[in-house]
């Protein structure tokens, strides 16, 4: 029974479908679109030339933009290399100055060491400046009061909290005794 219904449906559908388009000769069944019979641009030479001119202008504009972009990138790279070269040159100059200053500093250090030699100082003082060693009667001793001395205190270790009172008291007395020594 289902087959008969299906067959009837199919038959009815085919009859309905063919009845509508029976007299229409230009109908093509399927999903394809008909190709237009002619193209305006192909038949008219002036329009064809204008279309080609517009498409060529767009292509030329894109090419010019691409060339300008590449040139800009190349100039940026060249500019960065120029800065790197300049910086490298400046670094080399500073390194030369640094090595010259180190050499000069070493020479000055040797000269200072030679001038601070006590025998050289004594000879220079006696020969060039006319100085002589003081005699015992010329020596004057001075007494500096104790208040002018600077006392350096070492940081005391903190006693652990579990120590008793006697150990803490003994440590305090010992630190005071060191102060008066």
PDB file of C-alpha atoms in Angstrom:
ATOM      1  CA  UNK A   1       0.000   0.000   0.000  1.00  0.00           C
ATOM      2  CA  UNK A   2       2.878   2.307   0.740  1.00  0.00           C
ATOM      3  CA  UNK A   3       4.394   1.529  -2.582  1.00  0.00           C
ATOM      4  CA  UNK A   4       1.221   2.438  -4.347  1.00  0.00           C
ATOM      5  CA  UNK A   5       1.014   5.718  -2.477  1.00  0.00           C
ATOM      6  CA  UNK A   6       4.598   6.446  -3.277  1.00  0.00           C
ATOM      7  CA  UNK A   7       4.106   5.547  -6.895  1.00  0.00           C
ATOM      8  CA  UNK A   8       0.993   7.666  -7.053  1.00  0.00           C
ATOM      9  CA  UNK A   9       2.821  10.575  -5.430  1.00  0.00           C
ATOM     10  CA  UNK A  10       5.669  10.276  -7.839  1.00  0.00           C
ATOM     11  CA  UNK A  11       3.393  10.119 -10.761  1.00  0.00           C
ATOM     12  CA  UNK A  12       1.354  13.040  -9.569  1.00  0.00           C
ATOM     13  CA  UNK A  13       4.528  15.044  -8.926  1.00  0.00           C
ATOM     14  CA  UNK A  14       5.894  14.348 -12.355  1.00  0.00           C
ATOM     15  CA  UNK A  15       2.630  15.282 -13.959  1.00  0.00           C
ATOM     16  CA  UNK A  16       2.385  18.526 -11.983  1.00  0.00           C
ATOM     17  CA  UNK A  17       5.993  19.403 -12.695  1.00  0.00           C
ATOM     18  CA  UNK A  18       5.796  18.813 -16.393  1.00  0.00           C
ATOM     19  CA  UNK A  19       2.479  20.605 -16.770  1.00  0.00           C
ATOM     20  CA  UNK A  20       3.865  23.897 -15.507  1.00  0.00           C
ATOM     21  CA  UNK A  21       6.866  24.060 -17.825  1.00  0.00           C
ATOM     22  CA  UNK A  22       5.567  22.206 -20.813  1.00  0.00           C
ATOM     23  CA  UNK A  23       5.287  25.254 -23.026  1.00  0.00           C
ATOM     24  CA  UNK A  24       8.405  27.050 -21.693  1.00  0.00           C
ATOM     25  CA  UNK A  25      11.258  26.178 -24.071  1.00  0.00           C
ATOM     26  CA  UNK A  26      14.039  28.213 -22.377  1.00  0.00           C
ATOM     27  CA  UNK A  27      13.873  26.399 -19.045  1.00  0.00           C
ATOM     28  CA  UNK A  28      16.915  24.274 -18.169  1.00  0.00           C
ATOM     29  CA  UNK A  29      16.510  21.811 -15.363  1.00  0.00           C
ATOM     30  CA  UNK A  30      19.235  21.811 -12.695  1.00  0.00           C
ATOM     31  CA  UNK A  31      21.195  24.407 -10.757  1.00  0.00           C
ATOM     32  CA  UNK A  32      23.319  25.759 -13.581  1.00  0.00           C
ATOM     33  CA  UNK A  33      22.876  29.322 -14.687  1.00  0.00           C
ATOM     34  CA  UNK A  34      22.627  30.216 -18.313  1.00  0.00           C
ATOM     35  CA  UNK A  35      25.524  32.041 -19.819  1.00  0.00           C
ATOM     36  CA  UNK A  36      24.597  35.468 -21.132  1.00  0.00           C
ATOM     37  CA  UNK A  37      24.466  35.536 -24.873  1.00  0.00           C
ATOM     38  CA  UNK A  38      26.937  38.428 -25.165  1.00  0.00           C
ATOM     39  CA  UNK A  39      29.206  40.568 -22.997  1.00  0.00           C
ATOM     40  CA  UNK A  40      28.931  44.327 -23.385  1.00  0.00           C
ATOM     41  CA  UNK A  41      32.662  44.809 -22.848  1.00  0.00           C
ATOM     42  CA  UNK A  42      33.619  42.242 -25.480  1.00  0.00           C
ATOM     43  CA  UNK A  43      31.479  43.725 -28.215  1.00  0.00           C
ATOM     44  CA  UNK A  44      32.196  47.408 -27.574  1.00  0.00           C
ATOM     45  CA  UNK A  45      35.886  48.225 -28.170  1.00  0.00           C
ATOM     46  CA  UNK A  46      35.735  51.559 -26.302  1.00  0.00           C
ATOM     47  CA  UNK A  47      34.269  49.966 -23.168  1.00  0.00           C
ATOM     48  CA  UNK A  48      36.743  47.115 -23.463  1.00  0.00           C
ATOM     49  CA  UNK A  49      39.662  49.584 -23.592  1.00  0.00           C
ATOM     50  CA  UNK A  50      38.289  51.501 -20.576  1.00  0.00           C
ATOM     51  CA  UNK A  51      37.928  48.277 -18.593  1.00  0.00           C
ATOM     52  CA  UNK A  52      41.490  47.245 -19.439  1.00  0.00           C
ATOM     53  CA  UNK A  53      42.763  50.749 -18.550  1.00  0.00           C
ATOM     54  CA  UNK A  54      41.031  50.664 -15.136  1.00  0.00           C
ATOM     55  CA  UNK A  55      42.340  47.201 -14.325  1.00  0.00           C
ATOM     56  CA  UNK A  56      45.856  48.215 -15.430  1.00  0.00           C
ATOM     57  CA  UNK A  57      45.688  51.335 -13.216  1.00  0.00           C
ATOM     58  CA  UNK A  58      44.747  49.230 -10.200  1.00  0.00           C
ATOM     59  CA  UNK A  59      47.583  46.806 -10.894  1.00  0.00           C
ATOM     60  CA  UNK A  60      50.040  49.681 -11.358  1.00  0.00           C
ATOM     61  CA  UNK A  61      48.892  51.324  -8.118  1.00  0.00           C
ATOM     62  CA  UNK A  62      49.345  48.051  -6.230  1.00  0.00           C
ATOM     63  CA  UNK A  63      52.798  47.551  -7.735  1.00  0.00           C
ATOM     64  CA  UNK A  64      53.874  51.114  -6.877  1.00  0.00           C
ATOM     65  CA  UNK A  65      52.608  50.643  -3.322  1.00  0.00           C
ATOM     66  CA  UNK A  66      54.508  47.347  -3.001  1.00  0.00           C
ATOM     67  CA  UNK A  67      57.701  48.912  -4.395  1.00  0.00           C
ATOM     68  CA  UNK A  68      57.384  51.888  -2.027  1.00  0.00           C
ATOM     69  CA  UNK A  69      56.847  49.525   0.892  1.00  0.00           C
ATOM     70  CA  UNK A  70      59.959  47.511  -0.014  1.00  0.00           C
ATOM     71  CA  UNK A  71      62.023  50.694  -0.475  1.00  0.00           C
ATOM     72  CA  UNK A  72      60.834  52.055   2.866  1.00  0.00           C
ATOM     73  CA  UNK A  73      61.789  48.805   4.591  1.00  0.00           C
ATOM     74  CA  UNK A  74      65.196  48.828   2.865  1.00  0.00           C
ATOM     75  CA  UNK A  75      65.812  52.437   3.922  1.00  0.00           C
ATOM     76  CA  UNK A  76      64.836  51.597   7.498  1.00  0.00           C
ATOM     77  CA  UNK A  77      67.287  48.682   7.540  1.00  0.00           C
ATOM     78  CA  UNK A  78      70.062  50.838   6.055  1.00  0.00           C
ATOM     79  CA  UNK A  79      69.369  53.575   8.612  1.00  0.00           C
ATOM     80  CA  UNK A  80      69.601  51.038  11.474  1.00  0.00           C
ATOM     81  CA  UNK A  81      72.893  49.691  10.092  1.00  0.00           C
ATOM     82  CA  UNK A  82      74.227  53.253   9.904  1.00  0.00           C
ATOM     83  CA  UNK A  83      73.316  53.834  13.558  1.00  0.00           C
ATOM     84  CA  UNK A  84      74.920  50.522  14.554  1.00  0.00           C
ATOM     85  CA  UNK A  85      78.106  51.407  12.660  1.00  0.00           C
ATOM     86  CA  UNK A  86      78.235  54.862  14.252  1.00  0.00           C
ATOM     87  CA  UNK A  87      77.709  53.402  17.726  1.00  0.00           C
ATOM     88  CA  UNK A  88      80.399  50.794  17.098  1.00  0.00           C
ATOM     89  CA  UNK A  89      82.820  53.520  16.025  1.00  0.00           C
ATOM     90  CA  UNK A  90      82.038  55.534  19.185  1.00  0.00           C
ATOM     91  CA  UNK A  91      82.561  52.443  21.352  1.00  0.00           C
ATOM     92  CA  UNK A  92      85.962  51.839  19.735  1.00  0.00           C
ATOM     93  CA  UNK A  93      86.949  55.466  20.381  1.00  0.00           C
ATOM     94  CA  UNK A  94      85.892  55.192  24.039  1.00  0.00           C
ATOM     95  CA  UNK A  95      87.820  51.926  24.413  1.00  0.00           C
ATOM     96  CA  UNK A  96      90.947  53.630  23.036  1.00  0.00           C
ATOM     97  CA  UNK A  97      90.487  56.510  25.487  1.00  0.00           C
ATOM     98  CA  UNK A  98      89.983  54.017  28.308  1.00  0.00           C
ATOM     99  CA  UNK A  99      93.163  52.100  27.477  1.00  0.00           C
ATOM    100  CA  UNK A 100      95.130  55.376  27.239  1.00  0.00           C
ATOM    101  CA  UNK A 101      93.789  56.478  30.634  1.00  0.00           C
ATOM    102  CA  UNK A 102      94.651  53.086  32.158  1.00  0.00           C
ATOM    103  CA  UNK A 103      98.211  53.348  30.825  1.00  0.00           C
ATOM    104  CA  UNK A 104      98.531  56.914  32.122  1.00  0.00           C
ATOM    105  CA  UNK A 105      97.089  55.834  35.476  1.00  0.00           C
ATOM    106  CA  UNK A 106      99.622  52.987  35.739  1.00  0.00           C
ATOM    107  CA  UNK A 107     102.471  55.406  34.953  1.00  0.00           C
ATOM    108  CA  UNK A 108     101.214  57.855  37.594  1.00  0.00           C
ATOM    109  CA  UNK A 109     100.845  55.060  40.153  1.00  0.00           C
ATOM    110  CA  UNK A 110     104.487  54.018  39.583  1.00  0.00           C
ATOM    111  CA  UNK A 111     105.570  57.651  39.881  1.00  0.00           C
ATOM    112  CA  UNK A 112     103.635  58.089  43.135  1.00  0.00           C
ATOM    113  CA  UNK A 113     105.143  54.918  44.568  1.00  0.00           C
ATOM    114  CA  UNK A 114     108.625  56.105  43.690  1.00  0.00           C
ATOM    115  CA  UNK A 115     108.004  59.496  45.311  1.00  0.00           C
ATOM    116  CA  UNK A 116     106.514  58.059  48.495  1.00  0.00           C
ATOM    117  CA  UNK A 117     109.593  55.982  49.232  1.00  0.00           C
ATOM    118  CA  UNK A 118     110.832  57.190  52.647  1.00  0.00           C
ATOM    119  CA  UNK A 119     114.488  57.250  51.660  1.00  0.00           C
ATOM    120  CA  UNK A 120     113.685  59.369  48.605  1.00  0.00           C
ATOM    121  CA  UNK A 121     111.606  61.748  50.715  1.00  0.00           C
ATOM    122  CA  UNK A 122     114.418  62.060  53.285  1.00  0.00           C
ATOM    123  CA  UNK A 123     117.021  62.745  50.587  1.00  0.00           C
ATOM    124  CA  UNK A 124     114.799  65.319  48.890  1.00  0.00           C
ATOM    125  CA  UNK A 125     114.089  67.066  52.186  1.00  0.00           C
ATOM    126  CA  UNK A 126     117.752  67.204  53.192  1.00  0.00           C
ATOM    127  CA  UNK A 127     119.289  68.035  49.798  1.00  0.00           C
ATOM    128  CA  UNK A 128     116.739  70.152  47.976  1.00  0.00           C
ATOM    129  CA  UNK A 129     114.855  71.818  50.810  1.00  0.00           C
ATOM    130  CA  UNK A 130     117.738  72.156  53.252  1.00  0.00           C
ATOM    131  CA  UNK A 131     115.976  70.361  56.095  1.00  0.00           C
ATOM    132  CA  UNK A 132     117.795  68.492  58.831  1.00  0.00           C
ATOM    133  CA  UNK A 133     116.849  65.952  61.473  1.00  0.00           C
ATOM    134  CA  UNK A 134     115.707  67.674  64.710  1.00  0.00           C
ATOM    135  CA  UNK A 135     117.949  67.493  67.730  1.00  0.00           C
ATOM    136  CA  UNK A 136     116.666  66.176  71.045  1.00  0.00           C
ATOM    137  CA  UNK A 137     116.252  69.685  72.417  1.00  0.00           C
ATOM    138  CA  UNK A 138     114.034  70.652  69.490  1.00  0.00           C
ATOM    139  CA  UNK A 139     111.550  67.807  69.999  1.00  0.00           C
ATOM    140  CA  UNK A 140     108.395  68.832  71.893  1.00  0.00           C
ATOM    141  CA  UNK A 141     106.021  66.227  73.219  1.00  0.00           C
ATOM    142  CA  UNK A 142     102.365  67.078  73.651  1.00  0.00           C
ATOM    143  CA  UNK A 143      99.746  65.403  75.768  1.00  0.00           C
ATOM    144  CA  UNK A 144      96.386  64.750  74.184  1.00  0.00           C
ATOM    145  CA  UNK A 145      93.449  64.459  76.581  1.00  0.00           C
ATOM    146  CA  UNK A 146      91.637  61.139  76.756  1.00  0.00           C
ATOM    147  CA  UNK A 147      88.327  62.745  75.651  1.00  0.00           C
ATOM    148  CA  UNK A 148      89.614  63.288  72.135  1.00  0.00           C
ATOM    149  CA  UNK A 149      90.063  59.601  71.451  1.00  0.00           C
ATOM    150  CA  UNK A 150      87.435  57.885  69.434  1.00  0.00           C
ATOM    151  CA  UNK A 151      86.144  54.748  71.056  1.00  0.00           C
ATOM    152  CA  UNK A 152      85.051  51.972  68.795  1.00  0.00           C
ATOM    153  CA  UNK A 153      82.544  49.588  70.248  1.00  0.00           C
ATOM    154  CA  UNK A 154      82.120  46.198  68.802  1.00  0.00           C
ATOM    155  CA  UNK A 155      78.587  45.030  68.445  1.00  0.00           C
ATOM    156  CA  UNK A 156      77.774  42.820  71.358  1.00  0.00           C
ATOM    157  CA  UNK A 157      76.180  39.514  70.774  1.00  0.00           C
ATOM    158  CA  UNK A 158      72.670  39.327  72.091  1.00  0.00           C
ATOM    159  CA  UNK A 159      72.314  36.804  74.836  1.00  0.00           C
ATOM    160  CA  UNK A 160      69.790  34.097  74.214  1.00  0.00           C
ATOM    161  CA  UNK A 161      66.520  34.630  76.057  1.00  0.00           C
ATOM    162  CA  UNK A 162      66.876  31.437  78.065  1.00  0.00           C
ATOM    163  CA  UNK A 163      70.127  32.684  79.751  1.00  0.00           C
ATOM    164  CA  UNK A 164      69.771  33.564  83.360  1.00  0.00           C
ATOM    165  CA  UNK A 165      70.200  36.972  84.954  1.00  0.00           C
ATOM    166  CA  UNK A 166      73.689  36.253  86.325  1.00  0.00           C
ATOM    167  CA  UNK A 167      75.210  35.496  82.882  1.00  0.00           C
ATOM    168  CA  UNK A 168      73.726  38.668  81.421  1.00  0.00           C
ATOM    169  CA  UNK A 169      75.105  40.742  84.332  1.00  0.00           C
ATOM    170  CA  UNK A 170      78.587  39.208  83.962  1.00  0.00           C
ATOM    171  CA  UNK A 171      78.615  39.964  80.201  1.00  0.00           C
ATOM    172  CA  UNK A 172      77.668  43.603  80.845  1.00  0.00           C
ATOM    173  CA  UNK A 173      80.427  44.033  83.438  1.00  0.00           C
ATOM    174  CA  UNK A 174      82.980  42.436  81.089  1.00  0.00           C
ATOM    175  CA  UNK A 175      82.034  44.813  78.261  1.00  0.00           C
ATOM    176  CA  UNK A 176      82.389  47.815  80.603  1.00  0.00           C
ATOM    177  CA  UNK A 177      85.813  46.561  81.714  1.00  0.00           C
ATOM    178  CA  UNK A 178      86.941  46.384  78.078  1.00  0.00           C
ATOM    179  CA  UNK A 179      85.885  49.990  77.628  1.00  0.00           C
ATOM    180  CA  UNK A 180      88.224  51.250  80.343  1.00  0.00           C
ATOM    181  CA  UNK A 181      91.265  49.267  79.229  1.00  0.00           C
TER     182      UNK A 181
END
